């Protein structure tokens, strides 16, 4: 049987603190190790020069010219005004034209949000895109959304996030009948602010496996697969998780250096230590999908290494290979037909 040819992933070569080096090395790893073709998007002359300097020339890597660069300090709207030919905008255009299966960027999150929303458009029935992050749990993983795209959310938007998160967890992460929880300050239905309480009522009849309110600890040790919250809360959870993981690994290393006995013990448990490090390392998860836009878009950490870019490309390919976008559209329309849902909040 002939091998199915994969559509390439459009990679913003100029996004992130390590650009373009991290993007180029990550793209090479994706091509050589995973067999995923990559469109490297950015100023063509500079990219060709950098490819030569790093001696990168895999056959599955192609440069697409995008002369403008959006920095982390640029306002998000710059992708629509002064920098319409930015690497971010061109990546979105490549997905929109179906030349690329998905786009990946480690650049300006707000600008990526604007580019994806304006170029790809929204899935009918979805108001706003949401960023979904995978966080480690004692048994498995937890998908948390929104983690920064929307600081404030209305109740019906939380319901949309829940539907999108459940479908992504099922189709891409392989979770059967994912359990969905709503982040609050207590498990009781009466807990939380007005928008959370109203969201609870609608989620209970949204046709997903809603398990009620959950608390912050449930992200890491709870019996829940998807947690829904506003972007402010989710971003705090995400950054705390990143800092906590780095602290735990750092403390273990310090203790190992402090005592030969501790060092020997850590050496004996090297396999367990490596497993723990993988679970709390954000680079293992690649990037956060921007759910709700009419196409596959992954936003990676601004500090992404080549390894993180490689894994983001891998996740983007998995996302694009499913029909999550179409299924989200169908499910959202079902929920919108529920009495009173659209009028909530």
mmCIF file of C-alpha atoms in Angstrom:
data_model
loop_
_atom_site.group_PDB
_atom_site.id
_atom_site.type_symbol
_atom_site.label_atom_id
_atom_site.label_comp_id
_atom_site.label_asym_id
_atom_site.label_seq_id
_atom_site.Cartn_x
_atom_site.Cartn_y
_atom_site.Cartn_z
ATOM 1 C CA UNK A 1 0.000 0.000 0.000
ATOM 2 C CA UNK A 2 1.369 3.424 -0.912
ATOM 3 C CA UNK A 3 2.268 5.643 2.020
ATOM 4 C CA UNK A 4 -0.198 8.492 2.525
ATOM 5 C CA UNK A 5 1.435 11.855 1.921
ATOM 6 C CA UNK A 6 1.022 14.299 4.789
ATOM 7 C CA UNK A 7 0.142 17.922 4.213
ATOM 8 C CA UNK A 8 2.843 20.158 5.687
ATOM 9 C CA UNK A 9 2.621 22.169 8.891
ATOM 10 C CA UNK A 10 3.128 25.941 8.556
ATOM 11 C CA UNK A 11 5.674 27.000 11.189
ATOM 12 C CA UNK A 12 6.203 30.628 12.198
ATOM 13 C CA UNK A 13 10.006 30.699 12.067
ATOM 14 C CA UNK A 14 10.177 34.152 13.670
ATOM 15 C CA UNK A 15 8.061 33.428 16.753
ATOM 16 C CA UNK A 16 9.533 32.864 20.209
ATOM 17 C CA UNK A 17 12.591 33.855 22.217
ATOM 18 C CA UNK A 18 14.815 31.379 20.380
ATOM 19 C CA UNK A 19 13.733 32.316 16.849
ATOM 20 C CA UNK A 20 14.693 31.479 14.226
ATOM 21 C CA UNK A 21 17.195 28.897 15.525
ATOM 22 C CA UNK A 22 14.779 26.913 17.740
ATOM 23 C CA UNK A 23 12.150 26.861 14.990
ATOM 24 C CA UNK A 24 14.624 25.632 12.382
ATOM 25 C CA UNK A 25 16.085 22.908 14.562
ATOM 26 C CA UNK A 26 12.617 21.818 15.697
ATOM 27 C CA UNK A 27 11.438 21.723 12.089
ATOM 28 C CA UNK A 28 14.398 19.569 11.128
ATOM 29 C CA UNK A 29 13.599 17.129 13.937
ATOM 30 C CA UNK A 30 9.957 16.952 12.836
ATOM 31 C CA UNK A 31 10.966 16.214 9.250
ATOM 32 C CA UNK A 32 13.745 13.734 9.971
ATOM 33 C CA UNK A 33 12.323 11.956 13.037
ATOM 34 C CA UNK A 34 8.566 12.141 12.465
ATOM 35 C CA UNK A 35 8.337 12.391 8.686
ATOM 36 C CA UNK A 36 6.165 15.513 8.902
ATOM 37 C CA UNK A 37 6.854 18.081 6.143
ATOM 38 C CA UNK A 38 7.191 21.686 7.302
ATOM 39 C CA UNK A 39 6.695 25.072 5.653
ATOM 40 C CA UNK A 40 9.170 27.412 7.349
ATOM 41 C CA UNK A 41 7.555 30.865 7.227
ATOM 42 C CA UNK A 42 9.550 34.088 7.571
ATOM 43 C CA UNK A 43 11.888 36.470 5.694
ATOM 44 C CA UNK A 44 13.193 34.160 2.957
ATOM 45 C CA UNK A 45 16.685 35.628 2.606
ATOM 46 C CA UNK A 46 17.361 35.455 6.313
ATOM 47 C CA UNK A 47 15.971 31.935 6.625
ATOM 48 C CA UNK A 48 18.102 30.647 3.751
ATOM 49 C CA UNK A 49 21.170 32.208 5.333
ATOM 50 C CA UNK A 50 20.360 30.681 8.730
ATOM 51 C CA UNK A 51 19.648 27.257 7.222
ATOM 52 C CA UNK A 52 23.092 27.298 5.661
ATOM 53 C CA UNK A 53 24.703 28.347 8.926
ATOM 54 C CA UNK A 54 23.017 25.527 10.839
ATOM 55 C CA UNK A 55 23.611 23.090 7.955
ATOM 56 C CA UNK A 56 19.928 22.201 7.749
ATOM 57 C CA UNK A 57 18.719 20.838 4.429
ATOM 58 C CA UNK A 58 16.139 18.056 4.875
ATOM 59 C CA UNK A 59 14.015 17.379 1.811
ATOM 60 C CA UNK A 60 10.730 17.920 3.668
ATOM 61 C CA UNK A 61 11.497 21.528 4.607
ATOM 62 C CA UNK A 62 10.340 24.437 2.413
ATOM 63 C CA UNK A 63 10.743 28.180 2.950
ATOM 64 C CA UNK A 64 7.736 30.477 2.430
ATOM 65 C CA UNK A 65 8.563 34.180 2.305
ATOM 66 C CA UNK A 66 6.951 36.496 4.871
ATOM 67 C CA UNK A 67 8.941 39.745 5.072
ATOM 68 C CA UNK A 68 7.246 41.238 8.162
ATOM 69 C CA UNK A 69 7.977 40.105 11.711
ATOM 70 C CA UNK A 70 5.627 40.602 14.678
ATOM 71 C CA UNK A 71 7.586 40.981 17.915
ATOM 72 C CA UNK A 72 6.364 40.130 21.408
ATOM 73 C CA UNK A 73 5.985 43.871 22.064
ATOM 74 C CA UNK A 74 3.878 44.637 18.994
ATOM 75 C CA UNK A 75 0.140 45.195 19.536
ATOM 76 C CA UNK A 76 -1.938 42.216 18.347
ATOM 77 C CA UNK A 77 -3.756 44.355 15.779
ATOM 78 C CA UNK A 78 -0.448 44.911 13.930
ATOM 79 C CA UNK A 79 -1.050 41.704 11.946
ATOM 80 C CA UNK A 80 -4.015 43.434 10.297
ATOM 81 C CA UNK A 81 -2.523 46.897 9.889
ATOM 82 C CA UNK A 82 1.182 47.622 9.628
ATOM 83 C CA UNK A 83 2.400 44.026 9.249
ATOM 84 C CA UNK A 84 -0.080 42.248 7.009
ATOM 85 C CA UNK A 85 2.723 40.166 5.456
ATOM 86 C CA UNK A 86 3.957 38.885 8.801
ATOM 87 C CA UNK A 87 4.966 35.267 9.332
ATOM 88 C CA UNK A 88 1.878 34.869 11.542
ATOM 89 C CA UNK A 89 -0.533 36.126 8.884
ATOM 90 C CA UNK A 90 1.097 34.064 6.146
ATOM 91 C CA UNK A 91 0.900 30.922 8.310
ATOM 92 C CA UNK A 92 -2.831 31.484 8.748
ATOM 93 C CA UNK A 93 -3.256 32.078 5.006
ATOM 94 C CA UNK A 94 -1.464 28.796 4.259
ATOM 95 C CA UNK A 95 -3.948 26.926 6.457
ATOM 96 C CA UNK A 96 -6.908 28.829 5.012
ATOM 97 C CA UNK A 97 -5.849 27.934 1.449
ATOM 98 C CA UNK A 98 -5.340 24.300 2.566
ATOM 99 C CA UNK A 99 -1.714 24.352 1.474
ATOM 100 C CA UNK A 100 -0.863 23.594 5.117
ATOM 101 C CA UNK A 101 -2.708 21.248 7.461
ATOM 102 C CA UNK A 102 -2.093 23.404 10.534
ATOM 103 C CA UNK A 103 -0.053 26.329 11.825
ATOM 104 C CA UNK A 104 2.350 26.487 14.776
ATOM 105 C CA UNK A 105 3.789 29.604 16.403
ATOM 106 C CA UNK A 106 5.743 30.385 19.565
ATOM 107 C CA UNK A 107 5.275 34.098 18.973
ATOM 108 C CA UNK A 108 2.970 36.849 20.187
ATOM 109 C CA UNK A 109 -0.134 35.060 21.522
ATOM 110 C CA UNK A 110 -2.459 38.024 21.040
ATOM 111 C CA UNK A 111 -1.287 38.541 17.464
ATOM 112 C CA UNK A 112 -1.682 34.820 16.730
ATOM 113 C CA UNK A 113 -5.231 35.000 18.131
ATOM 114 C CA UNK A 114 -6.057 37.953 15.851
ATOM 115 C CA UNK A 115 -4.429 36.397 12.769
ATOM 116 C CA UNK A 116 -6.156 33.042 13.212
ATOM 117 C CA UNK A 117 -9.548 34.590 13.980
ATOM 118 C CA UNK A 118 -9.451 37.073 11.082
ATOM 119 C CA UNK A 119 -7.971 34.794 8.416
ATOM 120 C CA UNK A 120 -9.407 31.385 9.328
ATOM 121 C CA UNK A 121 -12.669 32.706 10.713
ATOM 122 C CA UNK A 122 -14.678 31.191 13.540
ATOM 123 C CA UNK A 123 -16.512 27.887 13.658
ATOM 124 C CA UNK A 124 -20.223 28.788 13.328
ATOM 125 C CA UNK A 125 -21.745 29.081 16.781
ATOM 126 C CA UNK A 126 -18.461 29.799 18.580
ATOM 127 C CA UNK A 127 -18.012 33.360 19.845
ATOM 128 C CA UNK A 128 -14.332 33.369 20.810
ATOM 129 C CA UNK A 129 -11.338 31.074 20.430
ATOM 130 C CA UNK A 130 -9.969 29.435 23.575
ATOM 131 C CA UNK A 131 -6.449 28.227 24.357
ATOM 132 C CA UNK A 132 -6.355 24.687 25.734
ATOM 133 C CA UNK A 133 -3.312 23.461 27.680
ATOM 134 C CA UNK A 134 -2.433 19.905 28.689
ATOM 135 C CA UNK A 135 -1.269 19.626 32.309
ATOM 136 C CA UNK A 136 0.037 16.517 34.110
ATOM 137 C CA UNK A 137 -2.235 14.669 36.525
ATOM 138 C CA UNK A 138 -1.367 11.918 39.005
ATOM 139 C CA UNK A 139 -3.110 9.510 36.635
ATOM 140 C CA UNK A 140 -3.095 10.808 33.082
ATOM 141 C CA UNK A 141 -3.515 14.384 31.883
ATOM 142 C CA UNK A 142 -5.917 17.281 32.333
ATOM 143 C CA UNK A 143 -6.959 19.617 29.523
ATOM 144 C CA UNK A 144 -7.543 23.136 30.860
ATOM 145 C CA UNK A 145 -9.214 25.899 28.850
ATOM 146 C CA UNK A 146 -9.177 28.831 28.502
ATOM 147 C CA UNK A 147 -5.571 29.542 29.590
ATOM 148 C CA UNK A 148 -5.188 33.104 28.402
ATOM 149 C CA UNK A 149 -7.106 34.019 25.261
ATOM 150 C CA UNK A 150 -10.131 35.529 27.060
ATOM 151 C CA UNK A 151 -9.651 37.237 30.420
ATOM 152 C CA UNK A 152 -13.404 37.446 31.004
ATOM 153 C CA UNK A 153 -16.038 35.009 29.729
ATOM 154 C CA UNK A 154 -19.810 34.902 29.629
ATOM 155 C CA UNK A 155 -21.646 31.752 30.763
ATOM 156 C CA UNK A 156 -22.522 30.588 27.245
ATOM 157 C CA UNK A 157 -18.860 30.992 26.241
ATOM 158 C CA UNK A 158 -17.802 28.690 29.084
ATOM 159 C CA UNK A 159 -20.261 26.149 27.687
ATOM 160 C CA UNK A 160 -18.706 26.504 24.236
ATOM 161 C CA UNK A 161 -15.248 25.961 25.755
ATOM 162 C CA UNK A 162 -16.508 22.818 27.498
ATOM 163 C CA UNK A 163 -17.883 21.337 24.282
ATOM 164 C CA UNK A 164 -14.680 22.114 22.374
ATOM 165 C CA UNK A 165 -12.459 20.753 25.134
ATOM 166 C CA UNK A 166 -14.426 17.519 25.424
ATOM 167 C CA UNK A 167 -14.270 16.869 21.684
ATOM 168 C CA UNK A 168 -10.534 17.661 21.526
ATOM 169 C CA UNK A 169 -9.784 15.382 24.492
ATOM 170 C CA UNK A 170 -11.700 12.553 22.855
ATOM 171 C CA UNK A 171 -10.415 12.908 19.288
ATOM 172 C CA UNK A 172 -6.800 13.994 19.837
ATOM 173 C CA UNK A 173 -5.890 12.811 23.345
ATOM 174 C CA UNK A 174 -7.808 9.536 23.082
ATOM 175 C CA UNK A 175 -9.960 10.008 26.207
ATOM 176 C CA UNK A 176 -13.201 8.044 26.028
ATOM 177 C CA UNK A 177 -16.211 10.024 27.279
ATOM 178 C CA UNK A 178 -14.089 12.744 28.917
ATOM 179 C CA UNK A 179 -15.262 14.075 32.262
ATOM 180 C CA UNK A 180 -15.719 17.857 32.192
ATOM 181 C CA UNK A 181 -15.543 20.080 35.265
ATOM 182 C CA UNK A 182 -16.134 23.798 35.820
ATOM 183 C CA UNK A 183 -13.460 25.600 37.862
ATOM 184 C CA UNK A 184 -14.905 27.226 40.966
ATOM 185 C CA UNK A 185 -14.150 27.921 44.635
ATOM 186 C CA UNK A 186 -16.067 24.874 45.824
ATOM 187 C CA UNK A 187 -17.773 21.754 44.531
ATOM 188 C CA UNK A 188 -21.307 22.814 45.425
ATOM 189 C CA UNK A 189 -23.516 24.164 42.642
ATOM 190 C CA UNK A 190 -24.086 27.359 44.634
ATOM 191 C CA UNK A 191 -20.356 28.208 44.767
ATOM 192 C CA UNK A 192 -18.643 30.716 42.465
ATOM 193 C CA UNK A 193 -19.595 34.027 40.878
ATOM 194 C CA UNK A 194 -22.804 34.670 38.915
ATOM 195 C CA UNK A 195 -21.279 33.657 35.569
ATOM 196 C CA UNK A 196 -19.913 30.395 36.954
ATOM 197 C CA UNK A 197 -23.239 29.543 38.608
ATOM 198 C CA UNK A 198 -25.146 30.278 35.396
ATOM 199 C CA UNK A 199 -22.599 28.293 33.385
ATOM 200 C CA UNK A 200 -23.130 25.331 35.710
ATOM 201 C CA UNK A 201 -26.863 25.276 34.952
ATOM 202 C CA UNK A 202 -26.340 25.266 31.183
ATOM 203 C CA UNK A 203 -23.486 22.738 31.260
ATOM 204 C CA UNK A 204 -25.689 20.280 33.124
ATOM 205 C CA UNK A 205 -27.870 20.008 29.998
ATOM 206 C CA UNK A 206 -25.220 20.434 27.308
ATOM 207 C CA UNK A 207 -25.003 16.775 26.291
ATOM 208 C CA UNK A 208 -21.461 16.255 27.598
ATOM 209 C CA UNK A 209 -20.217 14.297 30.616
ATOM 210 C CA UNK A 210 -20.361 17.200 33.041
ATOM 211 C CA UNK A 211 -19.246 16.259 36.573
ATOM 212 C CA UNK A 212 -19.925 19.602 38.243
ATOM 213 C CA UNK A 213 -17.686 22.150 39.890
ATOM 214 C CA UNK A 214 -14.030 21.355 40.542
ATOM 215 C CA UNK A 215 -11.309 23.146 42.487
ATOM 216 C CA UNK A 216 -7.696 24.025 41.745
ATOM 217 C CA UNK A 217 -6.305 20.819 43.230
ATOM 218 C CA UNK A 218 -8.381 18.756 40.803
ATOM 219 C CA UNK A 219 -6.153 19.904 37.940
ATOM 220 C CA UNK A 220 -3.427 17.613 39.293
ATOM 221 C CA UNK A 221 -5.175 14.955 41.407
ATOM 222 C CA UNK A 222 -8.868 15.057 40.468
ATOM 223 C CA UNK A 223 -11.139 12.641 38.636
ATOM 224 C CA UNK A 224 -11.689 14.985 35.705
ATOM 225 C CA UNK A 225 -10.271 15.135 32.167
ATOM 226 C CA UNK A 226 -11.272 18.640 31.027
ATOM 227 C CA UNK A 227 -11.507 21.760 33.202
ATOM 228 C CA UNK A 228 -13.210 24.916 31.957
ATOM 229 C CA UNK A 229 -12.521 28.425 33.253
ATOM 230 C CA UNK A 230 -11.995 32.009 32.110
ATOM 231 C CA UNK A 231 -8.634 32.902 30.595
ATOM 232 C CA UNK A 232 -7.416 34.837 33.637
ATOM 233 C CA UNK A 233 -7.914 31.890 35.984
ATOM 234 C CA UNK A 234 -6.565 29.405 33.452
ATOM 235 C CA UNK A 235 -3.419 31.408 32.791
ATOM 236 C CA UNK A 236 -2.684 31.610 36.513
ATOM 237 C CA UNK A 237 -3.132 27.829 36.784
ATOM 238 C CA UNK A 238 -0.832 27.281 33.796
ATOM 239 C CA UNK A 239 1.958 29.539 35.095
ATOM 240 C CA UNK A 240 1.737 28.072 38.609
ATOM 241 C CA UNK A 241 2.027 24.574 37.134
ATOM 242 C CA UNK A 242 5.091 25.573 35.098
ATOM 243 C CA UNK A 243 6.778 27.191 38.094
ATOM 244 C CA UNK A 244 5.919 24.307 40.407
ATOM 245 C CA UNK A 245 7.360 21.765 37.996
ATOM 246 C CA UNK A 246 10.598 23.706 37.633
ATOM 247 C CA UNK A 247 10.843 24.117 41.414
ATOM 248 C CA UNK A 248 10.349 20.408 42.151
ATOM 249 C CA UNK A 249 12.968 19.323 39.615
ATOM 250 C CA UNK A 250 15.383 22.002 40.844
ATOM 251 C CA UNK A 251 14.942 21.009 44.494
ATOM 252 C CA UNK A 252 15.562 17.344 43.711
ATOM 253 C CA UNK A 253 18.800 18.246 41.936
ATOM 254 C CA UNK A 254 19.908 20.482 44.823
ATOM 255 C CA UNK A 255 19.248 17.767 47.402
ATOM 256 C CA UNK A 256 21.140 15.222 45.302
ATOM 257 C CA UNK A 257 24.182 17.511 45.241
ATOM 258 C CA UNK A 258 23.943 18.238 48.961
ATOM 259 C CA UNK A 259 24.517 14.660 50.094
ATOM 260 C CA UNK A 260 26.261 11.644 48.512
ATOM 261 C CA UNK A 261 23.555 9.429 50.013
ATOM 262 C CA UNK A 262 20.781 11.470 48.420
ATOM 263 C CA UNK A 263 22.722 11.534 45.169
ATOM 264 C CA UNK A 264 23.080 7.758 45.179
ATOM 265 C CA UNK A 265 19.378 7.370 45.904
ATOM 266 C CA UNK A 266 18.456 9.660 43.030
ATOM 267 C CA UNK A 267 20.819 7.757 40.753
ATOM 268 C CA UNK A 268 19.083 4.495 41.677
ATOM 269 C CA UNK A 269 15.728 6.119 40.918
ATOM 270 C CA UNK A 270 16.973 7.692 37.688
ATOM 271 C CA UNK A 271 14.175 6.145 35.626
ATOM 272 C CA UNK A 272 11.488 7.507 37.933
ATOM 273 C CA UNK A 273 13.188 10.914 37.980
ATOM 274 C CA UNK A 274 13.244 11.058 34.186
ATOM 275 C CA UNK A 275 9.585 10.068 34.041
ATOM 276 C CA UNK A 276 8.677 12.819 36.524
ATOM 277 C CA UNK A 277 10.720 15.365 34.591
ATOM 278 C CA UNK A 278 8.913 14.464 31.361
ATOM 279 C CA UNK A 279 5.517 14.852 33.008
ATOM 280 C CA UNK A 280 6.202 18.369 34.301
ATOM 281 C CA UNK A 281 8.169 19.603 31.265
ATOM 282 C CA UNK A 282 5.989 21.845 29.082
ATOM 283 C CA UNK A 283 8.178 21.091 26.050
ATOM 284 C CA UNK A 284 6.821 17.520 26.065
ATOM 285 C CA UNK A 285 3.334 18.854 25.291
ATOM 286 C CA UNK A 286 4.436 21.164 22.475
ATOM 287 C CA UNK A 287 1.742 23.805 22.383
ATOM 288 C CA UNK A 288 -1.808 24.798 23.184
ATOM 289 C CA UNK A 289 -4.460 24.427 20.464
ATOM 290 C CA UNK A 290 -6.504 27.537 19.742
ATOM 291 C CA UNK A 291 -9.934 25.921 19.672
ATOM 292 C CA UNK A 292 -12.856 27.608 17.962
ATOM 293 C CA UNK A 293 -11.134 28.969 14.865
ATOM 294 C CA UNK A 294 -11.977 27.267 11.583
ATOM 295 C CA UNK A 295 -8.635 25.506 11.215
ATOM 296 C CA UNK A 296 -5.870 23.877 13.257
ATOM 297 C CA UNK A 297 -3.680 26.387 15.111
ATOM 298 C CA UNK A 298 -1.213 25.621 17.920
ATOM 299 C CA UNK A 299 0.450 28.285 20.056
ATOM 300 C CA UNK A 300 3.666 27.158 21.725
ATOM 301 C CA UNK A 301 5.435 28.652 24.746
ATOM 302 C CA UNK A 302 7.498 31.758 23.996
ATOM 303 C CA UNK A 303 10.526 29.998 25.504
ATOM 304 C CA UNK A 304 10.070 26.926 23.313
ATOM 305 C CA UNK A 305 13.178 24.899 22.563
ATOM 306 C CA UNK A 306 13.722 22.896 19.387
ATOM 307 C CA UNK A 307 12.256 19.894 21.220
ATOM 308 C CA UNK A 308 9.119 21.860 22.120
ATOM 309 C CA UNK A 309 8.711 23.028 18.512
ATOM 310 C CA UNK A 310 9.097 19.442 17.292
ATOM 311 C CA UNK A 311 6.394 18.263 19.682
ATOM 312 C CA UNK A 312 4.126 21.178 18.767
ATOM 313 C CA UNK A 313 4.390 20.132 15.120
ATOM 314 C CA UNK A 314 3.548 16.559 16.132
ATOM 315 C CA UNK A 315 0.461 17.668 18.068
ATOM 316 C CA UNK A 316 -0.577 19.973 15.226
ATOM 317 C CA UNK A 317 -0.446 17.082 12.782
ATOM 318 C CA UNK A 318 -2.558 14.924 15.130
ATOM 319 C CA UNK A 319 -5.083 17.730 15.531
ATOM 320 C CA UNK A 320 -5.307 18.307 11.783
ATOM 321 C CA UNK A 321 -5.732 14.584 11.116
ATOM 322 C CA UNK A 322 -8.985 14.525 13.101
ATOM 323 C CA UNK A 323 -12.278 16.193 12.237
ATOM 324 C CA UNK A 324 -12.405 18.085 15.515
ATOM 325 C CA UNK A 325 -13.241 21.389 13.812
ATOM 326 C CA UNK A 326 -16.254 19.904 12.027
ATOM 327 C CA UNK A 327 -17.420 18.002 15.100
ATOM 328 C CA UNK A 328 -17.164 21.127 17.231
ATOM 329 C CA UNK A 329 -19.392 22.950 14.748
ATOM 330 C CA UNK A 330 -22.023 20.211 14.857
ATOM 331 C CA UNK A 331 -22.025 19.916 18.658
ATOM 332 C CA UNK A 332 -22.075 23.667 19.262
ATOM 333 C CA UNK A 333 -25.159 24.022 17.065
ATOM 334 C CA UNK A 334 -26.854 21.252 19.070
ATOM 335 C CA UNK A 335 -26.126 23.102 22.303
ATOM 336 C CA UNK A 336 -27.329 26.404 20.840
ATOM 337 C CA UNK A 337 -30.683 24.760 20.146
ATOM 338 C CA UNK A 338 -31.108 24.114 23.875
ATOM 339 C CA UNK A 339 -33.720 26.502 25.362
ATOM 340 C CA UNK A 340 -32.217 29.624 26.925
ATOM 341 C CA UNK A 341 -28.576 28.819 26.219
ATOM 342 C CA UNK A 342 -27.721 31.761 23.977
ATOM 343 C CA UNK A 343 -29.436 34.182 26.265
ATOM 344 C CA UNK A 344 -27.333 33.183 29.268
ATOM 345 C CA UNK A 345 -25.064 35.999 30.463
#
